[in-house]
Amino acid sequence: MDWRMRPSTRKWFLFGHVVTSVGWIGAELAVLICSVLAIAGFDPVTTRSANVIAGILAGTLYFPASLLALATGVVLGLGTKWKLVRYHWVLWKLVATLALFVGGNLLVVPSFVEHGEQASRGELVGASAVSGTGAMSVGLTLLLGATLVSYFKPWPKVFRAN
């Protein structure tokens, strides 16, 4: 059965998906900027503050934004002509989003939260902050790539019989 949502429902889910996806990109970018400031800062106050803010932003924004973007994307995939695995670009977005959701929430965000807590206690944040910056850079690149393929829809159907 090929279920499709009503156009008005699709528009609301699309609106929610775009807003939460842009929010997720914004959270990645904000944490990345704070992380770069923390690593490159020569002033201990700036470094400490940037680590604290990165931890707060990552711990507060990343999970809800990533969950809502993933959930609205899956609903749109199931309820529209695009489906989840009918087109290569949708499948690519799904795989990238799942990888970022799981990896970001289980590996990257906890390290930023821990670094923020360390900095708030006046402790030195270790060199592992550099790997978090790299991970945020990769995450931002993947999210921008997902946005790009959403707009251009570059690849054909996965299964031609549909």
PDB file of C-alpha atoms in Angstrom:
ATOM      1  CA  MET A   1       0.000   0.000   0.000  1.00  0.00           C
ATOM      2  CA  ASP A   2       1.322   3.434  -0.935  1.00  0.00           C
ATOM      3  CA  TRP A   3       0.137   5.713   1.876  1.00  0.00           C
ATOM      4  CA  ARG A   4       0.666   9.436   1.431  1.00  0.00           C
ATOM      5  CA  MET A   5      -0.151  12.228   3.822  1.00  0.00           C
ATOM      6  CA  ARG A   6      -2.449  15.066   2.880  1.00  0.00           C
ATOM      7  CA  PRO A   7      -0.754  18.128   1.343  1.00  0.00           C
ATOM      8  CA  SER A   8      -1.533  20.334   4.352  1.00  0.00           C
ATOM      9  CA  THR A   9      -0.095  17.733   6.735  1.00  0.00           C
ATOM     10  CA  ARG A  10       3.000  17.335   4.532  1.00  0.00           C
ATOM     11  CA  LYS A  11       3.552  21.094   4.581  1.00  0.00           C
ATOM     12  CA  TRP A  12       3.481  21.188   8.383  1.00  0.00           C
ATOM     13  CA  PHE A  13       5.900  18.268   8.657  1.00  0.00           C
ATOM     14  CA  LEU A  14       8.140  19.858   6.034  1.00  0.00           C
ATOM     15  CA  PHE A  15       8.062  23.127   7.976  1.00  0.00           C
ATOM     16  CA  GLY A  16       8.981  21.271  11.175  1.00  0.00           C
ATOM     17  CA  HIS A  17      11.716  19.355   9.400  1.00  0.00           C
ATOM     18  CA  VAL A  18      13.289  22.474   7.909  1.00  0.00           C
ATOM     19  CA  VAL A  19      13.128  24.411  11.195  1.00  0.00           C
ATOM     20  CA  THR A  20      14.608  21.600  13.294  1.00  0.00           C
ATOM     21  CA  SER A  21      17.254  20.793  10.673  1.00  0.00           C
ATOM     22  CA  VAL A  22      18.342  24.429  10.534  1.00  0.00           C
ATOM     23  CA  GLY A  23      18.362  24.421  14.338  1.00  0.00           C
ATOM     24  CA  TRP A  24      20.593  21.350  14.312  1.00  0.00           C
ATOM     25  CA  ILE A  25      22.976  23.041  11.862  1.00  0.00           C
ATOM     26  CA  GLY A  26      22.963  26.119  14.114  1.00  0.00           C
ATOM     27  CA  ALA A  27      23.737  24.020  17.192  1.00  0.00           C
ATOM     28  CA  GLU A  28      26.627  22.303  15.383  1.00  0.00           C
ATOM     29  CA  LEU A  29      27.970  25.646  14.187  1.00  0.00           C
ATOM     30  CA  ALA A  30      27.664  27.344  17.588  1.00  0.00           C
ATOM     31  CA  VAL A  31      29.418  24.484  19.396  1.00  0.00           C
ATOM     32  CA  LEU A  32      32.091  24.364  16.696  1.00  0.00           C
ATOM     33  CA  ILE A  33      32.782  28.099  16.993  1.00  0.00           C
ATOM     34  CA  CYS A  34      33.032  27.868  20.785  1.00  0.00           C
ATOM     35  CA  SER A  35      35.288  24.854  20.469  1.00  0.00           C
ATOM     36  CA  VAL A  36      37.619  26.632  18.045  1.00  0.00           C
ATOM     37  CA  LEU A  37      37.721  29.638  20.386  1.00  0.00           C
ATOM     38  CA  ALA A  38      38.544  27.346  23.304  1.00  0.00           C
ATOM     39  CA  ILE A  39      41.377  25.657  21.434  1.00  0.00           C
ATOM     40  CA  ALA A  40      42.822  28.779  19.821  1.00  0.00           C
ATOM     41  CA  GLY A  41      42.313  31.115  22.765  1.00  0.00           C
ATOM     42  CA  PHE A  42      45.362  32.515  24.481  1.00  0.00           C
ATOM     43  CA  ASP A  43      43.326  34.100  27.253  1.00  0.00           C
ATOM     44  CA  PRO A  44      42.402  31.604  30.004  1.00  0.00           C
ATOM     45  CA  VAL A  45      39.083  33.340  30.674  1.00  0.00           C
ATOM     46  CA  THR A  46      38.064  33.116  27.012  1.00  0.00           C
ATOM     47  CA  THR A  47      39.167  29.488  26.816  1.00  0.00           C
ATOM     48  CA  ARG A  48      37.277  28.540  29.975  1.00  0.00           C
ATOM     49  CA  SER A  49      34.167  30.473  28.951  1.00  0.00           C
ATOM     50  CA  ALA A  50      34.148  28.979  25.448  1.00  0.00           C
ATOM     51  CA  ASN A  51      34.401  25.451  26.875  1.00  0.00           C
ATOM     52  CA  VAL A  52      31.555  26.102  29.310  1.00  0.00           C
ATOM     53  CA  ILE A  53      29.325  27.576  26.608  1.00  0.00           C
ATOM     54  CA  ALA A  54      30.135  24.737  24.171  1.00  0.00           C
ATOM     55  CA  GLY A  55      29.169  22.209  26.839  1.00  0.00           C
ATOM     56  CA  ILE A  56      25.910  23.981  27.651  1.00  0.00           C
ATOM     57  CA  LEU A  57      24.931  24.391  23.988  1.00  0.00           C
ATOM     58  CA  ALA A  58      25.822  20.809  23.075  1.00  0.00           C
ATOM     59  CA  GLY A  59      24.066  19.386  26.113  1.00  0.00           C
ATOM     60  CA  THR A  60      20.941  21.493  25.639  1.00  0.00           C
ATOM     61  CA  LEU A  61      20.393  21.789  21.896  1.00  0.00           C
ATOM     62  CA  TYR A  62      21.943  18.818  20.112  1.00  0.00           C
ATOM     63  CA  PHE A  63      19.656  15.975  21.231  1.00  0.00           C
ATOM     64  CA  PRO A  64      16.270  17.651  20.723  1.00  0.00           C
ATOM     65  CA  ALA A  65      17.267  19.210  17.389  1.00  0.00           C
ATOM     66  CA  SER A  66      18.725  15.968  16.051  1.00  0.00           C
ATOM     67  CA  LEU A  67      15.800  13.860  17.287  1.00  0.00           C
ATOM     68  CA  LEU A  68      13.167  16.165  15.813  1.00  0.00           C
ATOM     69  CA  ALA A  69      15.011  16.477  12.488  1.00  0.00           C
ATOM     70  CA  LEU A  70      15.351  12.690  12.293  1.00  0.00           C
ATOM     71  CA  ALA A  71      11.730  12.024  13.295  1.00  0.00           C
ATOM     72  CA  THR A  72      10.194  14.576  10.922  1.00  0.00           C
ATOM     73  CA  GLY A  73      12.455  13.343   8.117  1.00  0.00           C
ATOM     74  CA  VAL A  74      11.330   9.742   8.637  1.00  0.00           C
ATOM     75  CA  VAL A  75       7.661  10.779   8.713  1.00  0.00           C
ATOM     76  CA  LEU A  76       8.144  12.775   5.498  1.00  0.00           C
ATOM     77  CA  GLY A  77       9.943   9.848   3.909  1.00  0.00           C
ATOM     78  CA  LEU A  78       7.172   7.443   4.790  1.00  0.00           C
ATOM     79  CA  GLY A  79       4.308   9.780   3.936  1.00  0.00           C
ATOM     80  CA  THR A  80       5.442  11.273   0.628  1.00  0.00           C
ATOM     81  CA  LYS A  81       6.335  10.043  -2.829  1.00  0.00           C
ATOM     82  CA  TRP A  82      10.029  10.034  -1.877  1.00  0.00           C
ATOM     83  CA  LYS A  83       9.742   7.177   0.681  1.00  0.00           C
ATOM     84  CA  LEU A  84      12.785   6.156   2.748  1.00  0.00           C
ATOM     85  CA  VAL A  85      14.735   3.942   0.372  1.00  0.00           C
ATOM     86  CA  ARG A  86      13.207   4.656  -3.023  1.00  0.00           C
ATOM     87  CA  TYR A  87      15.718   7.365  -3.983  1.00  0.00           C
ATOM     88  CA  HIS A  88      19.454   7.364  -3.389  1.00  0.00           C
ATOM     89  CA  TRP A  89      19.447  10.923  -2.043  1.00  0.00           C
ATOM     90  CA  VAL A  90      16.808  10.108   0.602  1.00  0.00           C
ATOM     91  CA  LEU A  91      18.669   6.973   1.610  1.00  0.00           C
ATOM     92  CA  TRP A  92      21.920   8.960   1.842  1.00  0.00           C
ATOM     93  CA  LYS A  93      20.227  11.568   4.057  1.00  0.00           C
ATOM     94  CA  LEU A  94      18.758   8.867   6.282  1.00  0.00           C
ATOM     95  CA  VAL A  95      22.103   7.101   6.752  1.00  0.00           C
ATOM     96  CA  ALA A  96      23.955  10.389   7.398  1.00  0.00           C
ATOM     97  CA  THR A  97      21.289  11.582   9.846  1.00  0.00           C
ATOM     98  CA  LEU A  98      21.264   8.295  11.740  1.00  0.00           C
ATOM     99  CA  ALA A  99      25.066   8.285  11.955  1.00  0.00           C
ATOM    100  CA  LEU A 100      25.122  11.875  13.214  1.00  0.00           C
ATOM    101  CA  PHE A 101      22.271  11.259  15.643  1.00  0.00           C
ATOM    102  CA  VAL A 102      23.891   8.190  17.198  1.00  0.00           C
ATOM    103  CA  GLY A 103      27.525   9.305  17.020  1.00  0.00           C
ATOM    104  CA  GLY A 104      26.831  12.863  18.054  1.00  0.00           C
ATOM    105  CA  ASN A 105      24.603  12.025  20.998  1.00  0.00           C
ATOM    106  CA  LEU A 106      26.595   9.051  22.292  1.00  0.00           C
ATOM    107  CA  LEU A 107      30.174  10.118  21.611  1.00  0.00           C
ATOM    108  CA  VAL A 108      30.648  13.788  20.762  1.00  0.00           C
ATOM    109  CA  VAL A 109      28.128  15.678  22.894  1.00  0.00           C
ATOM    110  CA  PRO A 110      29.069  13.922  26.159  1.00  0.00           C
ATOM    111  CA  SER A 111      32.687  14.977  25.681  1.00  0.00           C
ATOM    112  CA  PHE A 112      31.664  18.613  25.176  1.00  0.00           C
ATOM    113  CA  VAL A 113      29.461  18.466  28.258  1.00  0.00           C
ATOM    114  CA  GLU A 114      32.328  16.943  30.263  1.00  0.00           C
ATOM    115  CA  HIS A 115      34.766  19.599  29.025  1.00  0.00           C
ATOM    116  CA  GLY A 116      32.267  22.316  29.938  1.00  0.00           C
ATOM    117  CA  GLU A 117      31.875  20.904  33.435  1.00  0.00           C
ATOM    118  CA  GLN A 118      35.656  20.659  33.850  1.00  0.00           C
ATOM    119  CA  ALA A 119      36.100  24.259  32.720  1.00  0.00           C
ATOM    120  CA  SER A 120      33.337  25.488  35.036  1.00  0.00           C
ATOM    121  CA  ARG A 121      35.220  23.944  37.969  1.00  0.00           C
ATOM    122  CA  GLY A 122      38.379  25.740  36.852  1.00  0.00           C
ATOM    123  CA  GLU A 123      40.090  22.551  35.681  1.00  0.00           C
ATOM    124  CA  LEU A 124      42.149  22.405  32.509  1.00  0.00           C
ATOM    125  CA  VAL A 125      40.426  20.788  29.559  1.00  0.00           C
ATOM    126  CA  GLY A 126      42.596  18.127  27.963  1.00  0.00           C
ATOM    127  CA  ALA A 127      43.743  17.736  24.387  1.00  0.00           C
ATOM    128  CA  SER A 128      40.688  15.575  23.626  1.00  0.00           C
ATOM    129  CA  ALA A 129      38.852  18.836  22.903  1.00  0.00           C
ATOM    130  CA  VAL A 130      40.601  18.880  19.532  1.00  0.00           C
ATOM    131  CA  SER A 131      38.922  15.613  18.486  1.00  0.00           C
ATOM    132  CA  GLY A 132      35.536  17.058  19.440  1.00  0.00           C
ATOM    133  CA  THR A 133      36.217  20.044  17.209  1.00  0.00           C
ATOM    134  CA  GLY A 134      37.048  17.716  14.350  1.00  0.00           C
ATOM    135  CA  ALA A 135      33.899  15.691  14.965  1.00  0.00           C
ATOM    136  CA  MET A 136      31.760  18.839  14.958  1.00  0.00           C
ATOM    137  CA  SER A 137      33.389  19.903  11.693  1.00  0.00           C
ATOM    138  CA  VAL A 138      32.528  16.553  10.116  1.00  0.00           C
ATOM    139  CA  GLY A 139      28.996  16.740  11.503  1.00  0.00           C
ATOM    140  CA  LEU A 140      28.461  20.230  10.121  1.00  0.00           C
ATOM    141  CA  THR A 141      29.786  19.128   6.732  1.00  0.00           C
ATOM    142  CA  LEU A 142      27.417  16.140   6.655  1.00  0.00           C
ATOM    143  CA  LEU A 143      24.434  18.281   7.632  1.00  0.00           C
ATOM    144  CA  LEU A 144      25.251  20.803   4.923  1.00  0.00           C
ATOM    145  CA  GLY A 145      25.645  17.910   2.475  1.00  0.00           C
ATOM    146  CA  ALA A 146      22.220  16.603   3.479  1.00  0.00           C
ATOM    147  CA  THR A 147      20.772  20.055   2.872  1.00  0.00           C
ATOM    148  CA  LEU A 148      22.433  20.167  -0.528  1.00  0.00           C
ATOM    149  CA  VAL A 149      21.061  16.805  -1.677  1.00  0.00           C
ATOM    150  CA  SER A 150      17.609  17.751  -0.370  1.00  0.00           C
ATOM    151  CA  TYR A 151      17.609  20.756  -2.626  1.00  0.00           C
ATOM    152  CA  PHE A 152      19.173  19.287  -5.781  1.00  0.00           C
ATOM    153  CA  LYS A 153      17.997  15.629  -5.447  1.00  0.00           C
ATOM    154  CA  PRO A 154      20.966  14.459  -7.529  1.00  0.00           C
ATOM    155  CA  TRP A 155      20.564  10.689  -7.737  1.00  0.00           C
ATOM    156  CA  PRO A 156      17.881   8.523  -9.365  1.00  0.00           C
ATOM    157  CA  LYS A 157      15.667   5.896  -7.821  1.00  0.00           C
ATOM    158  CA  VAL A 158      17.272   2.989  -6.017  1.00  0.00           C
ATOM    159  CA  PHE A 159      14.760   0.561  -7.506  1.00  0.00           C
ATOM    160  CA  ARG A 160      13.687   1.420 -11.066  1.00  0.00           C
ATOM    161  CA  ALA A 161      10.577  -0.819 -10.920  1.00  0.00           C
ATOM    162  CA  ASN A 162       8.719   1.643  -8.636  1.00  0.00           C
TER     163      ASN A 162
END
